[in-house]
JSON list of C-alpha atoms in Angstrom, two decimals:
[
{"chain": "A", "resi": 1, "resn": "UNK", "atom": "CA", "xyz": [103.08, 60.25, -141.96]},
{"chain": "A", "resi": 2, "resn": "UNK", "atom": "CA", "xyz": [99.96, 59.85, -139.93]},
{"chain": "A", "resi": 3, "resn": "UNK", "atom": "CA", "xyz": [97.10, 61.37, -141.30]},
{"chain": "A", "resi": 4, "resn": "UNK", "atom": "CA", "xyz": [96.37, 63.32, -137.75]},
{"chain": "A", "resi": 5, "resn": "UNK", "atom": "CA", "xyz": [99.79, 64.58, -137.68]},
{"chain": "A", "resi": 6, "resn": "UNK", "atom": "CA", "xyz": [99.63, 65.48, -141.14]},
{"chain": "A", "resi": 7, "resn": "UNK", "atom": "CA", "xyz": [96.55, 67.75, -140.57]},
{"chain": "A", "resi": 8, "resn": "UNK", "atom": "CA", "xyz": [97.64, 68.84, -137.28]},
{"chain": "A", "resi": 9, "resn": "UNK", "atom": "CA", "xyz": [100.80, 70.42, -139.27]},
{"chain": "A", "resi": 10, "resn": "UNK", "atom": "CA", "xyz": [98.32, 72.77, -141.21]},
{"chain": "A", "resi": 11, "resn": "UNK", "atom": "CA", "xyz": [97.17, 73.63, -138.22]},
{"chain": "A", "resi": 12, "resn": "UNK", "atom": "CA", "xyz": [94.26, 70.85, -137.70]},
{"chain": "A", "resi": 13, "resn": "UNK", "atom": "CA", "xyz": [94.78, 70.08, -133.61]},
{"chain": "A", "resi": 14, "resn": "UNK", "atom": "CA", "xyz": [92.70, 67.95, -131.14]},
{"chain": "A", "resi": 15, "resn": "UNK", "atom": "CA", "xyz": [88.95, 68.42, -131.70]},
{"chain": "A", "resi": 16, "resn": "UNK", "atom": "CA", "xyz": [89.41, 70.70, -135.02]},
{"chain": "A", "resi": 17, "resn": "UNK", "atom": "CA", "xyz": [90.46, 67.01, -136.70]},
{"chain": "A", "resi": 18, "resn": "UNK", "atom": "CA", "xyz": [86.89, 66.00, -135.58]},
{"chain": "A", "resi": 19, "resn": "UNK", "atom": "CA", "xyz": [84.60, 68.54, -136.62]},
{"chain": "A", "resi": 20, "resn": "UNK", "atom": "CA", "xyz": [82.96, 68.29, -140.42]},
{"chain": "A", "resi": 21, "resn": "UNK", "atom": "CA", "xyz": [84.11, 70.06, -143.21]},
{"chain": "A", "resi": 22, "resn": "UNK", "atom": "CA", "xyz": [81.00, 72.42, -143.44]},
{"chain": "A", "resi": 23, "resn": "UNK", "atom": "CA", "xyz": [81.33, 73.98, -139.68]},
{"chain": "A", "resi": 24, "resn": "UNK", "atom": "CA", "xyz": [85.08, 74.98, -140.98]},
{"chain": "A", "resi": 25, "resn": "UNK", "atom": "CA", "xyz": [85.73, 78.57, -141.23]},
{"chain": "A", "resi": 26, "resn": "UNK", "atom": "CA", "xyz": [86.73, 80.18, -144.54]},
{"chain": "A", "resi": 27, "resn": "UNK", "atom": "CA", "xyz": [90.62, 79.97, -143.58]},
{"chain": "A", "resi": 28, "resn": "UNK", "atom": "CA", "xyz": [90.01, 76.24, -141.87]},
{"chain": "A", "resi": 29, "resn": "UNK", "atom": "CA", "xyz": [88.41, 75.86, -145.29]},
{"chain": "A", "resi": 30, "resn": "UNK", "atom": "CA", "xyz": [91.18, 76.78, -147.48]},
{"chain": "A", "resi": 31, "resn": "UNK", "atom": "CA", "xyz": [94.11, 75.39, -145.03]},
{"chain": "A", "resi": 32, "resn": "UNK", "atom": "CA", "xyz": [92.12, 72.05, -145.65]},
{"chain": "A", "resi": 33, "resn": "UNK", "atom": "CA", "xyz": [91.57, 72.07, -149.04]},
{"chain": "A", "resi": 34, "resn": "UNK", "atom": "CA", "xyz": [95.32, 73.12, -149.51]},
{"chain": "A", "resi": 35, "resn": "UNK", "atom": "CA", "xyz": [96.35, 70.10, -147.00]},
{"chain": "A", "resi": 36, "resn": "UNK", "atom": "CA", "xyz": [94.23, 67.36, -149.23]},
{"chain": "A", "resi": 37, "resn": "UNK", "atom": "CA", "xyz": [95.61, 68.99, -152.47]},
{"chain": "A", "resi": 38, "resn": "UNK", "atom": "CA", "xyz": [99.30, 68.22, -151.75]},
{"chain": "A", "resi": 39, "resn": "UNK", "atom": "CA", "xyz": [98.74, 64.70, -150.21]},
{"chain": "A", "resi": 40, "resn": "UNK", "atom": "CA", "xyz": [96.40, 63.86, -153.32]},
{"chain": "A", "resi": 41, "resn": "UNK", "atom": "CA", "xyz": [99.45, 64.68, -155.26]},
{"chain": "A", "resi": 42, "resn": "UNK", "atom": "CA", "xyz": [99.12, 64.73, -159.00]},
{"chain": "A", "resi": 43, "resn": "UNK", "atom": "CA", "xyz": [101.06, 65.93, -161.91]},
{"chain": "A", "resi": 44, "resn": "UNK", "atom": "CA", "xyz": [100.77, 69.79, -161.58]},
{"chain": "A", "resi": 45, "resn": "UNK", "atom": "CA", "xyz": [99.45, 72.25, -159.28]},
{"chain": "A", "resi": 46, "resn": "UNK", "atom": "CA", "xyz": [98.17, 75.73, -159.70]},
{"chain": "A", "resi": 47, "resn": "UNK", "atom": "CA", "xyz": [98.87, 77.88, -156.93]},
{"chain": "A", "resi": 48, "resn": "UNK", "atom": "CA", "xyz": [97.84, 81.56, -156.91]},
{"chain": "A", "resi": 49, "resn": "UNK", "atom": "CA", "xyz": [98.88, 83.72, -153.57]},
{"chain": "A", "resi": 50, "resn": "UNK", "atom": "CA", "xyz": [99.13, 80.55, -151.74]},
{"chain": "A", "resi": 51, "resn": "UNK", "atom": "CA", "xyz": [100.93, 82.09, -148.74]},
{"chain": "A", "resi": 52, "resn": "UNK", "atom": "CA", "xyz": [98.12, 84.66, -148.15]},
{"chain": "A", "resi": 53, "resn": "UNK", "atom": "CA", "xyz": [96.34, 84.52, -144.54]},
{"chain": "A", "resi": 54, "resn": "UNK", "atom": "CA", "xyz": [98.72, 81.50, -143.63]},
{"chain": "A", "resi": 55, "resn": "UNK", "atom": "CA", "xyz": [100.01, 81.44, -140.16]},
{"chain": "A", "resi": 56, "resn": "UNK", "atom": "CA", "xyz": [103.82, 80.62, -139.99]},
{"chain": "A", "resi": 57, "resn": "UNK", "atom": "CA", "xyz": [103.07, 77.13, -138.70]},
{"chain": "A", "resi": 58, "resn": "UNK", "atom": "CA", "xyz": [101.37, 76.51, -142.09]},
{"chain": "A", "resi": 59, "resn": "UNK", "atom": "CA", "xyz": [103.53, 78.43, -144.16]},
{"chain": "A", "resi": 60, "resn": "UNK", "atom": "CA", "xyz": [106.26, 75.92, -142.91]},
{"chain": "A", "resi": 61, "resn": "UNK", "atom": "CA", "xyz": [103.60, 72.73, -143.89]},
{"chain": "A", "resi": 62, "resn": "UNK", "atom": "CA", "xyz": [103.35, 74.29, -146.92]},
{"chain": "A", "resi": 63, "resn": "UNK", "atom": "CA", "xyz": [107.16, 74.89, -148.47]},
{"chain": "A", "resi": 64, "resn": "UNK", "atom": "CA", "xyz": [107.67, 71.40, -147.26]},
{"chain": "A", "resi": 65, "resn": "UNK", "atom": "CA", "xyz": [105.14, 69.69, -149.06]},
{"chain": "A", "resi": 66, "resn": "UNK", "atom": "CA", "xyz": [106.17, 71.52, -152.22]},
{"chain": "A", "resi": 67, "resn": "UNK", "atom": "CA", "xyz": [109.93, 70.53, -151.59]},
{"chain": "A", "resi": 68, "resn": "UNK", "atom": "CA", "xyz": [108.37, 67.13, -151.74]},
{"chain": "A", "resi": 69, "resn": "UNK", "atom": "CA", "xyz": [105.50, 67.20, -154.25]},
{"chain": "A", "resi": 70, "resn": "UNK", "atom": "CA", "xyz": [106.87, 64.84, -157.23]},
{"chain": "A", "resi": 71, "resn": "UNK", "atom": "CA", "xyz": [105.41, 67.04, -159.77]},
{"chain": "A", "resi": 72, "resn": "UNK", "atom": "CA", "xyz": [105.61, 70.78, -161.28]},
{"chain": "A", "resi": 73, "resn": "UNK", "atom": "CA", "xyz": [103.86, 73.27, -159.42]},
{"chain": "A", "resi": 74, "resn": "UNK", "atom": "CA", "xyz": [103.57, 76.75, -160.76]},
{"chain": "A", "resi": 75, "resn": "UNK", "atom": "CA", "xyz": [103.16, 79.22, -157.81]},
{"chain": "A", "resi": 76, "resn": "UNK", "atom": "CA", "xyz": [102.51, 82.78, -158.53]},
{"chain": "A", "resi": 77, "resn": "UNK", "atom": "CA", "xyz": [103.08, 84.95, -155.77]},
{"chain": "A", "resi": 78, "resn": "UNK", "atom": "CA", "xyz": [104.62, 88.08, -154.09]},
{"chain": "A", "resi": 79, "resn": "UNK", "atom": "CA", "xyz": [106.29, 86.78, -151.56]},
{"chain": "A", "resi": 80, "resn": "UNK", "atom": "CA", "xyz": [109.73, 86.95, -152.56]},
{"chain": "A", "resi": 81, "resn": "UNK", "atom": "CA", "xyz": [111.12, 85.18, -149.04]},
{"chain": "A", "resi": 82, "resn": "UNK", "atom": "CA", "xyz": [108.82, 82.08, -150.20]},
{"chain": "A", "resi": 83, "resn": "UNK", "atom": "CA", "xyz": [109.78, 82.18, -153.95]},
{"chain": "A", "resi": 84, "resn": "UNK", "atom": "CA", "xyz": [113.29, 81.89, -152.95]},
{"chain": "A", "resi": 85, "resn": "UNK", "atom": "CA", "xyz": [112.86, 79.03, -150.88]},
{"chain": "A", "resi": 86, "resn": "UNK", "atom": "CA", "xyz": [110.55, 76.46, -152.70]},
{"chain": "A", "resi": 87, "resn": "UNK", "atom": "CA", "xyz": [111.60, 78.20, -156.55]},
{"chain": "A", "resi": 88, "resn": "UNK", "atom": "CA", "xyz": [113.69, 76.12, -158.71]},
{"chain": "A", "resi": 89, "resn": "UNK", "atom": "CA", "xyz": [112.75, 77.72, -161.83]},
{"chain": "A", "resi": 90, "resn": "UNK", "atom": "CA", "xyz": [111.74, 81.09, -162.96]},
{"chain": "A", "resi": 91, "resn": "UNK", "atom": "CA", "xyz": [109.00, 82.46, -165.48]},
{"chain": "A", "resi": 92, "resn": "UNK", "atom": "CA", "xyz": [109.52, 86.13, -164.60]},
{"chain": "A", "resi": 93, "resn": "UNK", "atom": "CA", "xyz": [107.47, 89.11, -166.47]},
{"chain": "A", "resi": 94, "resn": "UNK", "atom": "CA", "xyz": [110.38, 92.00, -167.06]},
{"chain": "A", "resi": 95, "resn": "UNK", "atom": "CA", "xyz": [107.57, 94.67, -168.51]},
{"chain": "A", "resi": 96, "resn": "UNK", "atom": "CA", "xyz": [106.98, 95.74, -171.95]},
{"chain": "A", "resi": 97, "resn": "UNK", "atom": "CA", "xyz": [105.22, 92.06, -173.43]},
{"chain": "A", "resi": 98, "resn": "UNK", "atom": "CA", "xyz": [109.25, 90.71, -172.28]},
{"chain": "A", "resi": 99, "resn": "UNK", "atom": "CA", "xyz": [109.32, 87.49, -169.77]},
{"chain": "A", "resi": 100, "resn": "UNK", "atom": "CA", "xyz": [111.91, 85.36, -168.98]},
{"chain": "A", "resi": 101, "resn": "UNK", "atom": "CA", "xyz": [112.88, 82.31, -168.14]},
{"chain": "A", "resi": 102, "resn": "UNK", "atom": "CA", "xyz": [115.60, 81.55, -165.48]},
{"chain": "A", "resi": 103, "resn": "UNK", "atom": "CA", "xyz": [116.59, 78.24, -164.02]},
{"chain": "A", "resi": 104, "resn": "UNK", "atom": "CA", "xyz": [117.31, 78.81, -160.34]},
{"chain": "A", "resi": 105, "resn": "UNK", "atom": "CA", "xyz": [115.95, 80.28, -157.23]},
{"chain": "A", "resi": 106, "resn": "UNK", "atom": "CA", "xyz": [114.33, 83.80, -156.34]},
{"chain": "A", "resi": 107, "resn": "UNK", "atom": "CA", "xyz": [117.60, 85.46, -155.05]},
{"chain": "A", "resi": 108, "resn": "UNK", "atom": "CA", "xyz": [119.59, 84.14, -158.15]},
{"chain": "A", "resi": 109, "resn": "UNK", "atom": "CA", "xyz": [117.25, 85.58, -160.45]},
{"chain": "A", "resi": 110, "resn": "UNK", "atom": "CA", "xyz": [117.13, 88.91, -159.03]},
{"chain": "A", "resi": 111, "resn": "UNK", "atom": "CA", "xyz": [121.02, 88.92, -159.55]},
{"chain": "A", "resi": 112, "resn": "UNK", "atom": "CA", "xyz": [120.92, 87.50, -162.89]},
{"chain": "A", "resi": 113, "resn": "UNK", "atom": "CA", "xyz": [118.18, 90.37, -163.70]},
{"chain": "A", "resi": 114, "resn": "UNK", "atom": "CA", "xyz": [120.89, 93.17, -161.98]},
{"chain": "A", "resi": 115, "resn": "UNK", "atom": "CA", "xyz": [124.16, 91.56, -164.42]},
{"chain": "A", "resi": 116, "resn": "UNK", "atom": "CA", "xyz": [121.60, 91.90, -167.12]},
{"chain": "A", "resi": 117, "resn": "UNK", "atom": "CA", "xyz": [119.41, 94.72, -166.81]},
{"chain": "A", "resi": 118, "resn": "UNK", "atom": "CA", "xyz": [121.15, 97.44, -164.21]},
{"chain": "A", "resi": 119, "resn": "UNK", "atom": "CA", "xyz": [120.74, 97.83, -160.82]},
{"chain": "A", "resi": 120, "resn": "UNK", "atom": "CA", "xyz": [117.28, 100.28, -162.28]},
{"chain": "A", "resi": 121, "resn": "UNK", "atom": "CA", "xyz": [115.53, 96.82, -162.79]},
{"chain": "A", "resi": 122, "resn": "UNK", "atom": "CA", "xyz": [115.78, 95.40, -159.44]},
{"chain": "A", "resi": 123, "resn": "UNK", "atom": "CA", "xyz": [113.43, 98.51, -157.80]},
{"chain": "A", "resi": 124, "resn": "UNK", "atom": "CA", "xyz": [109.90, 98.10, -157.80]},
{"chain": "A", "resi": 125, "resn": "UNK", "atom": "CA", "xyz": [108.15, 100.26, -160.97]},
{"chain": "A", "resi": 126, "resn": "UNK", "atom": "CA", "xyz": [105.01, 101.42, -160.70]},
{"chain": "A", "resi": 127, "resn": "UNK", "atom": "CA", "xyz": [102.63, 99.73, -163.41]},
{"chain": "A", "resi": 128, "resn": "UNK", "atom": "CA", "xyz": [101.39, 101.95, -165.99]},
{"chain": "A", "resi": 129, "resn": "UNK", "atom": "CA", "xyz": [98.48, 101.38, -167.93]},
{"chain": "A", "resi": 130, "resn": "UNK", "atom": "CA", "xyz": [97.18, 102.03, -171.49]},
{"chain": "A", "resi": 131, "resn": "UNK", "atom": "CA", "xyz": [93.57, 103.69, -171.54]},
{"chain": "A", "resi": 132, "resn": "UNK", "atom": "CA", "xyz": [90.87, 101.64, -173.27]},
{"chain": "A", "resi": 133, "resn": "UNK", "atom": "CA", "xyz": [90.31, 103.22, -176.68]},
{"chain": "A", "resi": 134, "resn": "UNK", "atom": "CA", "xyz": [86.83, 102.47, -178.52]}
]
């Protein structure tokens, strides 16, 4: 792919392409330094929240680079509609010092956790927290 279309797909178009890196904003920032990350490829990326203040236009760029980045990428996230699409593997934190791992996406994991567990473990728990002892 052409490096203009390539940029213009995380949402680079026209005169954004030409302008230097430094008069980017924060977001143009990040959408670029995510865009040069994936076409640099590598072994493994770390990805933390990556769908956060991504436009749907990006968010699109970015599950499609995944589906075609030739290595491991571990993505940590919230976004369970993302997980499930670009997730081929599972590390999943159950509570109580207890993770697991399941080979599959999002969706399948949540009903693997439900055979498992009990419907109780699919809703959402509220954290609870130990106080710090001196």
């Amino acid at each position: 792919m052409p490096s203009r279309a390539y940029v213009s797909a995380f949402g680079f178009k026209g005169p954004d392409q030409q302008k230097p890196a430094g008069v980017l904003s924060g977001g143009e920032r990040n959408r670029l330094n995510l865009a040069l990350t994936l076409k640099q490829g590598g072994n493994l990326l770390l990805l933390d929240e990556p769908t956060n203040d991504l436009d749907v236009e990006t968010l699109g760029s970015l599950e499609n680079a995944l589906l075609e980045f030739p290595g491991c990428a571990v993505v940590i996230s919230h976004d369970r509609w993302f997980l499930d699409r670009v997730a081929t593997h599972i590390l999943a934190y159950e509570g109580e010092s207890k993770w697991f791992w399941f080979e599959g996406n999002f969706e399948s994991y949540e009903e693997n956790k439900i055979a498992r567990l009990g419907i109780d473990a699919a809703r959402p728990h509220r954290a609870t927290y130990r106080k710090l002892t001196r």
